[in-house]
Amino acid sequence: MAFKPKSIWRLAKIVNFHLGLPNLVPNGCGFASDLRFFTKWECCSAAGAGVLAQTHDSQSTGFQENLNLLSNISKMEGMARSSDKNITRVLFCGPHFPASHNYTKEYLQNYPSIQVDVIPISDAPDVIANYHLCVVKTMRLDSNVISRANQMKLIMQFGVGLEGVDINAATRCGIKVARIPGDVTGNAASCAELTIYLMLGLLRKQNEMRMAIEQKKLGVPTGETLLGKTVFILGFGNIGVELAKRLRPFGVKIIATKRSWASHSQVSCQSSALAVKNGIIDDLVDEKGCHEDIFKFASMADVVVCCLSLNKQTAGIVNKSFLSSMKKGSLLVNIARGGLLDYEAIAHYLESGHLGGLGIDVAWTEPFDPNDPILKFKNVLITPHVGGVTEHSYRSMAKVVGDVALQLHAGTPLTGLEFVN
């Protein structure tokens, strides 16, 4: 077995990450093809304190233990050896949303030609050159990191949001970028269900109910029903459609805006106020509008649900102007991306009482600070970005990732994805 100095450095980082040890740094080592002249291994903390140095010869027990450890580490997840030419390597960035990589590993466990690794986000720039497929999760892939991915064939999201990926940089590097369509995996349906959970939690005053239990009170608080309410779906995409389907039995009026209804109807937005008979979409939506109608629709709604994609045009779209156009006491639910909401505006309208309640599954920074002032309000509900995190949707999306990895390995066309470049 031959180890190069660079390989030792990489393996040392894995010891630190997986075993919780201090950073292991090779220093002053002499290397031969069989490591018989491996002379020194320094174990030091990240702060540079408590340096322990130990010298070994080829006969020492300590040396053999180090050799065995290095051999085992080379097989550990989180790092790929460039010599494995027959392996297709899949990189998951960061520890959050663990079911994504766990389910993908489980799906691919009988395919030794596919290696699935999970690494800290901070390590991605150092190792991304070893991988063929990257699942970004919450990582931001800028042009600098993408330029290092010289073996990368595909960057994808475990879901739909690609706002963290520099798509233009990936295109320049010849790397395809894709999302997993939410309407075929159950992701959109899962998000729609959580949206209703947040809506009901706000209407029935979930936080106040908890306090009533703690105070041993019965029959309080007095909540409200969805029945008879007007719900404004801001961004009528896959999640919006699934939400509308599930809201219909509650006896609500559904109004919705979409930049273009072409995918659902050939009728212009100029005639959105008319009854358009076009199948299921027209059965779901009582009134359709375009982007310029968002303030008017906000003024009509008892509940506003934000389902937009995050981009340069939509960032901060729910601002003071939007919130001031909402009815006093109406509710706001965000199931899409935290950056769609202007934080200062939200805080102001909660404080003034104009905003009747806020339910968010996504936040401005994630993980969200549990001590953030917004959470002091009893009419605020927050969930930890679990809208699409259900057994059904994550198993389905893990299968898509696994199948794509197998297709990439076999050199066959990639299916089950929505490419954006």
CSV table of C-alpha atoms in Angstrom, one decimal:
chain,number,residue,atom,x,y,z
A,1,MET,CA,0.0,0.0,0.0
A,2,ALA,CA,1.4,3.4,-0.9
A,3,PHE,CA,0.4,6.7,0.7
A,4,LYS,CA,1.4,10.1,-0.6
A,5,PRO,CA,1.9,13.0,1.7
A,6,LYS,CA,-1.3,14.7,0.4
A,7,SER,CA,-3.3,11.5,1.0
A,8,ILE,CA,-2.0,11.4,4.6
A,9,TRP,CA,-3.2,15.0,5.1
A,10,ARG,CA,-6.6,14.2,3.7
A,11,LEU,CA,-7.0,11.1,5.9
A,12,ALA,CA,-5.9,13.1,8.9
A,13,LYS,CA,-8.9,15.5,8.4
A,14,ILE,CA,-11.2,12.5,8.4
A,15,VAL,CA,-9.9,11.3,11.7
A,16,ASN,CA,-10.8,14.6,13.2
A,17,PHE,CA,-14.2,14.8,11.6
A,18,HIS,CA,-15.4,11.2,12.1
A,19,LEU,CA,-13.7,10.2,15.4
A,20,GLY,CA,-13.8,13.6,17.2
A,21,LEU,CA,-10.0,13.7,17.6
A,22,PRO,CA,-7.8,16.7,17.3
A,23,ASN,CA,-6.5,17.6,13.9
A,24,LEU,CA,-4.0,15.0,12.8
A,25,VAL,CA,-1.2,16.6,10.8
A,26,PRO,CA,1.7,14.7,9.2
A,27,ASN,CA,4.9,16.6,9.8
A,28,GLY,CA,8.5,15.7,9.0
A,29,CYS,CA,7.5,12.3,7.6
A,30,GLY,CA,9.6,10.2,5.4
A,31,PHE,CA,7.5,8.1,3.0
A,32,ALA,CA,8.4,4.9,1.2
A,33,SER,CA,6.2,2.6,-0.9
A,34,ASP,CA,5.5,0.3,2.1
A,35,LEU,CA,5.7,3.1,4.8
A,36,ARG,CA,8.6,1.3,6.5
A,37,PHE,CA,10.3,4.6,6.8
A,38,PHE,CA,7.3,6.4,8.3
A,39,THR,CA,9.2,8.3,11.1
A,40,LYS,CA,6.9,10.8,12.7
A,41,TRP,CA,3.3,11.6,13.3
A,42,GLU,CA,2.2,14.7,15.2
A,43,CYS,CA,-1.1,14.9,16.9
A,44,CYS,CA,-2.0,18.5,17.7
A,45,SER,CA,-5.2,20.5,18.5
A,46,ALA,CA,-6.7,23.0,16.1
A,47,ALA,CA,-5.5,25.8,18.3
A,48,GLY,CA,-2.0,24.5,18.2
A,49,ALA,CA,-2.0,23.5,21.8
A,50,GLY,CA,-1.0,20.2,23.5
A,51,VAL,CA,1.3,19.0,20.8
A,52,LEU,CA,2.1,15.3,21.1
A,53,ALA,CA,4.8,13.8,19.0
A,54,GLN,CA,5.7,10.2,18.8
A,55,THR,CA,8.5,8.5,16.8
A,56,HIS,CA,8.1,5.0,15.5
A,57,ASP,CA,10.2,2.5,13.7
A,58,SER,CA,8.9,-0.2,11.4
A,59,GLN,CA,8.8,-2.8,14.2
A,60,SER,CA,6.9,-0.7,16.9
A,61,THR,CA,3.4,-1.6,18.0
A,62,GLY,CA,2.4,2.1,17.8
A,63,PHE,CA,3.5,2.3,14.2
A,64,GLN,CA,1.5,-0.8,13.3
A,65,GLU,CA,-1.6,0.7,15.0
A,66,ASN,CA,-1.1,3.9,12.9
A,67,LEU,CA,-0.7,1.9,9.8
A,68,ASN,CA,-3.9,-0.1,10.5
A,69,LEU,CA,-5.8,3.1,11.3
A,70,LEU,CA,-4.7,4.8,8.1
A,71,SER,CA,-5.7,1.7,6.1
A,72,ASN,CA,-9.2,1.7,7.7
A,73,ILE,CA,-9.7,5.5,7.4
A,74,SER,CA,-9.0,5.2,3.6
A,75,LYS,CA,-12.2,3.2,3.3
A,76,MET,CA,-14.3,5.6,5.5
A,77,GLU,CA,-17.0,7.8,4.1
A,78,GLY,CA,-16.3,11.4,3.6
A,79,MET,CA,-13.2,11.1,1.4
A,80,ALA,CA,-12.6,9.5,-2.0
A,81,ARG,CA,-9.3,8.2,-3.3
A,82,SER,CA,-8.4,9.5,-6.7
A,83,SER,CA,-7.1,6.1,-7.7
A,84,ASP,CA,-10.6,4.5,-7.7
A,85,LYS,CA,-11.3,4.9,-11.4
A,86,ASN,CA,-14.2,2.5,-11.4
A,87,ILE,CA,-16.1,4.2,-8.6
A,88,THR,CA,-18.7,7.0,-9.2
A,89,ARG,CA,-18.5,9.2,-6.2
A,90,VAL,CA,-21.5,11.2,-4.7
A,91,LEU,CA,-20.9,14.1,-2.4
A,92,PHE,CA,-23.5,15.3,0.2
A,93,CYS,CA,-22.5,18.7,1.7
A,94,GLY,CA,-23.2,19.3,5.4
A,95,PRO,CA,-24.9,17.4,8.3
A,96,HIS,CA,-28.4,18.9,8.0
A,97,PHE,CA,-31.3,17.0,6.6
A,98,PRO,CA,-29.6,13.7,7.5
A,99,ALA,CA,-32.4,11.5,6.0
A,100,SER,CA,-31.3,12.7,2.5
A,101,HIS,CA,-27.9,11.0,2.6
A,102,ASN,CA,-28.9,8.2,4.9
A,103,TYR,CA,-31.8,7.0,2.6
A,104,THR,CA,-29.6,7.4,-0.4
A,105,LYS,CA,-26.9,5.3,1.1
A,106,GLU,CA,-29.5,2.7,2.0
A,107,TYR,CA,-30.9,2.7,-1.5
A,108,LEU,CA,-27.4,2.2,-3.0
A,109,GLN,CA,-26.0,-0.2,-0.4
A,110,ASN,CA,-25.9,-3.1,-2.9
A,111,TYR,CA,-24.1,-1.1,-5.5
A,112,PRO,CA,-20.3,-1.1,-4.6
A,113,SER,CA,-19.6,1.0,-7.8
A,114,ILE,CA,-21.3,4.0,-6.1
A,115,GLN,CA,-19.7,5.7,-3.2
A,116,VAL,CA,-21.8,8.1,-1.1
A,117,ASP,CA,-19.9,10.5,1.2
A,118,VAL,CA,-21.0,13.2,3.6
A,119,ILE,CA,-18.6,15.9,4.6
A,120,PRO,CA,-18.6,19.2,6.6
A,121,ILE,CA,-19.5,22.1,4.3
A,122,SER,CA,-16.1,23.7,5.2
A,123,ASP,CA,-14.3,20.8,3.7
A,124,ALA,CA,-16.0,20.8,0.3
A,125,PRO,CA,-13.6,23.1,-1.5
A,126,ASP,CA,-10.7,20.8,-0.6
A,127,VAL,CA,-12.3,17.6,-1.7
A,128,ILE,CA,-14.9,18.5,-4.4
A,129,ALA,CA,-12.4,17.6,-7.1
A,130,ASN,CA,-12.7,13.9,-6.2
A,131,TYR,CA,-16.5,13.7,-6.9
A,132,HIS,CA,-18.7,13.2,-9.9
A,133,LEU,CA,-22.1,14.2,-8.4
A,134,CYS,CA,-22.7,16.8,-5.7
A,135,VAL,CA,-25.9,17.1,-3.7
A,136,VAL,CA,-25.7,20.6,-2.3
A,137,LYS,CA,-28.4,20.6,0.4
A,138,THR,CA,-27.7,23.9,2.3
A,139,MET,CA,-24.3,24.7,0.9
A,140,ARG,CA,-23.6,27.7,-1.3
A,141,LEU,CA,-21.6,26.6,-4.4
A,142,ASP,CA,-19.9,29.7,-5.8
A,143,SER,CA,-17.7,30.0,-8.8
A,144,ASN,CA,-14.5,29.4,-6.8
A,145,VAL,CA,-15.7,26.0,-5.4
A,146,ILE,CA,-17.2,25.0,-8.7
A,147,SER,CA,-14.0,25.7,-10.6
A,148,ARG,CA,-12.3,23.1,-8.5
A,149,ALA,CA,-14.8,20.4,-9.4
A,150,ASN,CA,-12.9,19.1,-12.4
A,151,GLN,CA,-14.5,15.7,-12.3
A,152,MET,CA,-18.0,16.9,-11.6
A,153,LYS,CA,-20.8,15.9,-14.0
A,154,LEU,CA,-23.8,17.0,-12.1
A,155,ILE,CA,-24.8,19.4,-9.3
A,156,MET,CA,-28.3,18.8,-7.9
A,157,GLN,CA,-30.5,19.7,-5.0
A,158,PHE,CA,-32.3,17.1,-2.8
A,159,GLY,CA,-35.5,19.0,-3.6
A,160,VAL,CA,-36.2,22.0,-5.7
A,161,GLY,CA,-34.2,25.1,-4.3
A,162,LEU,CA,-31.1,25.9,-6.3
A,163,GLU,CA,-30.6,29.5,-5.2
A,164,GLY,CA,-27.3,28.6,-3.6
A,165,VAL,CA,-25.7,27.4,-6.8
A,166,ASP,CA,-23.9,29.6,-9.2
A,167,ILE,CA,-25.6,28.1,-12.3
A,168,ASN,CA,-23.7,30.3,-14.7
A,169,ALA,CA,-20.3,29.2,-13.3
A,170,ALA,CA,-21.4,25.5,-13.5
A,171,THR,CA,-22.4,26.0,-17.1
A,172,ARG,CA,-19.0,27.5,-17.9
A,173,CYS,CA,-17.4,24.5,-16.4
A,174,GLY,CA,-19.6,22.1,-18.4
A,175,ILE,CA,-21.4,20.9,-15.3
A,176,LYS,CA,-25.2,20.2,-15.4
A,177,VAL,CA,-27.4,21.6,-12.7
A,178,ALA,CA,-30.8,20.1,-11.8
A,179,ARG,CA,-33.5,19.9,-9.2
A,180,ILE,CA,-35.9,17.0,-8.3
A,181,PRO,CA,-39.4,17.9,-9.4
A,182,GLY,CA,-41.6,18.1,-6.3
A,183,ASP,CA,-44.8,17.0,-7.9
A,184,VAL,CA,-43.6,13.5,-8.6
A,185,THR,CA,-41.8,12.7,-5.4
A,186,GLY,CA,-44.4,13.8,-2.8
A,187,ASN,CA,-42.2,16.7,-1.8
A,188,ALA,CA,-44.9,19.3,-2.8
A,189,ALA,CA,-47.6,17.3,-1.1
A,190,SER,CA,-45.6,17.1,2.1
A,191,CYS,CA,-45.0,20.9,2.0
A,192,ALA,CA,-48.7,21.5,1.4
A,193,GLU,CA,-49.7,19.4,4.4
A,194,LEU,CA,-47.3,21.2,6.7
A,195,THR,CA,-48.7,24.5,5.4
A,196,ILE,CA,-52.1,23.5,6.6
A,197,TYR,CA,-50.6,22.4,9.9
A,198,LEU,CA,-49.1,25.9,10.4
A,199,MET,CA,-52.4,27.6,9.3
A,200,LEU,CA,-54.4,25.6,11.7
A,201,GLY,CA,-51.9,26.1,14.5
A,202,LEU,CA,-52.1,29.9,14.0
A,203,LEU,CA,-55.9,29.9,13.8
A,204,ARG,CA,-56.4,27.7,16.8
A,205,LYS,CA,-53.6,29.6,18.7
A,206,GLN,CA,-51.3,26.6,19.4
A,207,ASN,CA,-48.9,28.5,21.6
A,208,GLU,CA,-51.7,29.8,23.8
A,209,MET,CA,-53.2,26.3,24.0
A,210,ARG,CA,-49.8,25.1,25.4
A,211,MET,CA,-49.8,27.9,28.0
A,212,ALA,CA,-53.4,26.9,29.0
A,213,ILE,CA,-52.3,23.4,29.6
A,214,GLU,CA,-49.4,24.6,31.7
A,215,GLN,CA,-51.8,26.8,33.7
A,216,LYS,CA,-54.4,24.0,34.0
A,217,LYS,CA,-57.1,26.0,32.2
A,218,LEU,CA,-59.9,24.6,30.1
A,219,GLY,CA,-61.9,26.0,27.2
A,220,VAL,CA,-59.3,28.7,26.3
A,221,PRO,CA,-58.2,30.1,24.0
A,222,THR,CA,-61.0,30.8,21.5
A,223,GLY,CA,-59.7,30.0,18.1
A,224,GLU,CA,-60.9,30.4,14.6
A,225,THR,CA,-61.8,28.1,11.7
A,226,LEU,CA,-60.5,27.9,8.2
A,227,LEU,CA,-64.1,27.7,7.1
A,228,GLY,CA,-65.2,30.8,5.3
A,229,LYS,CA,-61.6,32.2,5.0
A,230,THR,CA,-60.0,33.6,1.9
A,231,VAL,CA,-56.5,32.1,1.3
A,232,PHE,CA,-54.1,33.9,-1.0
A,233,ILE,CA,-51.5,31.5,-2.5
A,234,LEU,CA,-48.6,33.7,-3.5
A,235,GLY,CA,-46.8,31.7,-6.2
A,236,PHE,CA,-49.0,29.0,-7.7
A,237,GLY,CA,-46.5,26.3,-8.5
A,238,ASN,CA,-46.4,22.6,-7.5
A,239,ILE,CA,-46.8,23.3,-3.8
A,240,GLY,CA,-49.5,25.8,-4.5
A,241,VAL,CA,-51.5,23.3,-6.5
A,242,GLU,CA,-51.2,20.6,-3.9
A,243,LEU,CA,-52.2,23.1,-1.2
A,244,ALA,CA,-55.2,24.2,-3.1
A,245,LYS,CA,-56.3,20.6,-3.5
A,246,ARG,CA,-56.2,20.1,0.2
A,247,LEU,CA,-57.8,23.4,1.2
A,248,ARG,CA,-60.9,22.8,-0.9
A,249,PRO,CA,-62.7,20.6,1.6
A,250,PHE,CA,-62.2,23.3,4.3
A,251,GLY,CA,-64.7,25.6,2.6
A,252,VAL,CA,-62.3,28.4,1.8
A,253,LYS,CA,-62.1,30.8,-1.1
A,254,ILE,CA,-58.8,30.4,-2.9
A,255,ILE,CA,-57.1,33.2,-4.8
A,256,ALA,CA,-53.7,32.8,-6.4
A,257,THR,CA,-51.0,34.7,-8.3
A,258,LYS,CA,-48.5,33.3,-10.8
A,259,ARG,CA,-46.2,35.2,-13.2
A,260,SER,CA,-47.6,33.2,-16.1
A,261,TRP,CA,-50.5,30.8,-16.1
A,262,ALA,CA,-49.4,29.4,-19.5
A,263,SER,CA,-48.4,26.1,-17.9
A,264,HIS,CA,-52.0,25.7,-16.6
A,265,SER,CA,-54.0,27.7,-19.1
A,266,GLN,CA,-53.6,29.4,-22.4
A,267,VAL,CA,-55.8,32.3,-21.1
A,268,SER,CA,-54.1,35.6,-20.5
A,269,CYS,CA,-53.8,37.0,-17.0
A,270,GLN,CA,-55.8,40.0,-18.3
A,271,SER,CA,-58.9,37.8,-18.2
A,272,SER,CA,-58.0,36.2,-14.8
A,273,ALA,CA,-61.1,37.6,-13.2
A,274,LEU,CA,-63.3,35.6,-15.6
A,275,ALA,CA,-64.4,32.1,-15.0
A,276,VAL,CA,-62.0,30.0,-17.1
A,277,LYS,CA,-62.9,26.4,-17.6
A,278,ASN,CA,-59.7,24.6,-17.9
A,279,GLY,CA,-59.8,21.4,-15.9
A,280,ILE,CA,-58.6,21.0,-12.3
A,281,ILE,CA,-56.8,24.3,-12.0
A,282,ASP,CA,-59.9,26.3,-12.5
A,283,ASP,CA,-61.7,24.1,-10.1
A,284,LEU,CA,-59.1,24.8,-7.5
A,285,VAL,CA,-58.7,28.6,-7.9
A,286,ASP,CA,-61.6,31.0,-7.5
A,287,GLU,CA,-59.6,34.0,-8.8
A,288,LYS,CA,-56.3,34.1,-10.7
A,289,GLY,CA,-53.9,37.0,-10.9
A,290,CYS,CA,-50.4,37.9,-12.0
A,291,HIS,CA,-47.5,39.5,-10.2
A,292,GLU,CA,-48.9,43.0,-10.4
A,293,ASP,CA,-52.0,41.8,-8.5
A,294,ILE,CA,-50.2,40.8,-5.3
A,295,PHE,CA,-51.1,43.9,-3.3
A,296,LYS,CA,-54.7,43.7,-4.3
A,297,PHE,CA,-54.9,40.0,-3.5
A,298,ALA,CA,-53.1,40.6,-0.1
A,299,SER,CA,-55.8,43.1,0.8
A,300,MET,CA,-58.5,40.4,0.2
A,301,ALA,CA,-57.0,37.6,2.1
A,302,ASP,CA,-57.4,36.3,5.7
A,303,VAL,CA,-54.3,34.0,5.2
A,304,VAL,CA,-51.4,34.6,2.8
A,305,VAL,CA,-49.2,31.6,2.0
A,306,CYS,CA,-45.8,32.3,0.4
A,307,CYS,CA,-44.9,29.6,-2.1
A,308,LEU,CA,-42.5,31.5,-4.4
A,309,SER,CA,-39.1,30.4,-5.6
A,310,LEU,CA,-36.3,32.6,-4.3
A,311,ASN,CA,-34.4,34.7,-6.9
A,312,LYS,CA,-33.4,38.3,-7.5
A,313,GLN,CA,-36.9,39.3,-8.4
A,314,THR,CA,-38.6,37.7,-5.4
A,315,ALA,CA,-36.0,38.3,-2.6
A,316,GLY,CA,-37.7,40.4,0.1
A,317,ILE,CA,-41.0,40.6,-1.8
A,318,VAL,CA,-43.0,40.4,1.4
A,319,ASN,CA,-41.9,43.8,2.6
A,320,LYS,CA,-43.5,46.8,4.3
A,321,SER,CA,-45.6,47.7,1.2
A,322,PHE,CA,-46.9,44.1,1.0
A,323,LEU,CA,-47.6,43.7,4.7
A,324,SER,CA,-49.3,47.1,4.9
A,325,SER,CA,-51.6,46.0,2.1
A,326,MET,CA,-52.7,42.9,4.1
A,327,LYS,CA,-55.8,43.1,6.3
A,328,LYS,CA,-55.2,43.9,9.9
A,329,GLY,CA,-55.1,40.6,11.8
A,330,SER,CA,-54.5,38.4,8.8
A,331,LEU,CA,-52.0,35.6,8.9
A,332,LEU,CA,-48.8,34.9,7.0
A,333,VAL,CA,-47.3,31.5,6.3
A,334,ASN,CA,-44.0,31.0,4.5
A,335,ILE,CA,-43.3,27.4,3.3
A,336,ALA,CA,-40.8,28.4,0.6
A,337,ARG,CA,-37.6,30.3,1.5
A,338,GLY,CA,-36.8,32.7,4.4
A,339,GLY,CA,-35.3,35.3,2.1
A,340,LEU,CA,-38.7,36.0,0.6
A,341,LEU,CA,-39.7,37.9,3.8
A,342,ASP,CA,-38.2,41.2,4.9
A,343,TYR,CA,-37.1,40.5,8.5
A,344,GLU,CA,-37.4,44.1,9.7
A,345,ALA,CA,-40.8,44.5,8.2
A,346,ILE,CA,-42.1,41.3,9.7
A,347,ALA,CA,-40.8,42.3,13.1
A,348,HIS,CA,-42.4,45.7,12.8
A,349,TYR,CA,-45.8,44.5,11.8
A,350,LEU,CA,-45.8,41.8,14.5
A,351,GLU,CA,-45.0,44.4,17.1
A,352,SER,CA,-47.7,46.7,15.9
A,353,GLY,CA,-50.3,44.0,15.9
A,354,HIS,CA,-51.1,44.5,12.3
A,355,LEU,CA,-49.9,41.0,11.4
A,356,GLY,CA,-52.2,38.6,13.2
A,357,GLY,CA,-49.8,35.6,13.1
A,358,LEU,CA,-46.7,34.2,11.4
A,359,GLY,CA,-46.0,30.6,10.6
A,360,ILE,CA,-42.7,29.8,9.0
A,361,ASP,CA,-40.9,26.5,8.1
A,362,VAL,CA,-38.0,28.5,6.7
A,363,ALA,CA,-36.0,31.3,8.2
A,364,TRP,CA,-33.7,34.2,7.2
A,365,THR,CA,-30.7,32.3,8.6
A,366,GLU,CA,-30.7,28.5,9.1
A,367,PRO,CA,-30.5,27.0,11.6
A,368,PHE,CA,-32.6,29.8,13.1
A,369,ASP,CA,-31.5,31.4,16.4
A,370,PRO,CA,-33.9,30.1,19.1
A,371,ASN,CA,-33.4,33.4,21.0
A,372,ASP,CA,-34.4,35.6,18.0
A,373,PRO,CA,-36.8,38.4,19.2
A,374,ILE,CA,-39.4,37.3,16.6
A,375,LEU,CA,-40.0,34.1,18.6
A,376,LYS,CA,-41.1,36.0,21.6
A,377,PHE,CA,-44.5,36.7,20.0
A,378,LYS,CA,-47.2,34.1,21.0
A,379,ASN,CA,-48.7,34.3,17.5
A,380,VAL,CA,-45.5,33.0,15.8
A,381,LEU,CA,-45.0,29.3,14.9
A,382,ILE,CA,-41.8,28.0,13.5
A,383,THR,CA,-40.8,24.5,12.3
A,384,PRO,CA,-37.2,23.5,11.5
A,385,HIS,CA,-37.4,23.4,7.6
A,386,VAL,CA,-39.3,20.1,7.6
A,387,GLY,CA,-41.9,20.9,4.9
A,388,GLY,CA,-40.7,18.2,2.5
A,389,VAL,CA,-39.0,16.0,5.1
A,390,THR,CA,-41.4,13.0,5.3
A,391,GLU,CA,-40.7,9.4,4.9
A,392,HIS,CA,-42.6,9.3,1.6
A,393,SER,CA,-40.9,12.3,-0.1
A,394,TYR,CA,-37.4,11.6,1.2
A,395,ARG,CA,-37.5,7.9,0.2
A,396,SER,CA,-38.7,9.0,-3.2
A,397,MET,CA,-36.0,11.6,-3.7
A,398,ALA,CA,-33.3,9.3,-2.4
A,399,LYS,CA,-34.4,6.9,-5.2
A,400,VAL,CA,-34.0,9.7,-7.7
A,401,VAL,CA,-30.5,10.5,-6.5
A,402,GLY,CA,-29.6,6.8,-6.4
A,403,ASP,CA,-30.9,6.1,-9.9
A,404,VAL,CA,-29.1,9.2,-11.3
A,405,ALA,CA,-25.8,8.0,-9.7
A,406,LEU,CA,-26.3,4.6,-11.4
A,407,GLN,CA,-27.1,6.2,-14.7
A,408,LEU,CA,-24.1,8.5,-14.4
A,409,HIS,CA,-21.9,5.5,-13.7
A,410,ALA,CA,-23.3,3.6,-16.7
A,411,GLY,CA,-23.1,6.6,-19.0
A,412,THR,CA,-26.8,6.5,-19.8
A,413,PRO,CA,-29.1,9.5,-20.1
A,414,LEU,CA,-30.1,11.0,-16.7
A,415,THR,CA,-33.8,10.8,-15.9
A,416,GLY,CA,-36.1,12.0,-13.1
A,417,LEU,CA,-34.6,15.5,-13.0
A,418,GLU,CA,-35.4,19.0,-14.1
A,419,PHE,CA,-32.3,20.6,-15.6
A,420,VAL,CA,-31.8,24.3,-15.3
A,421,ASN,CA,-28.9,24.7,-17.7
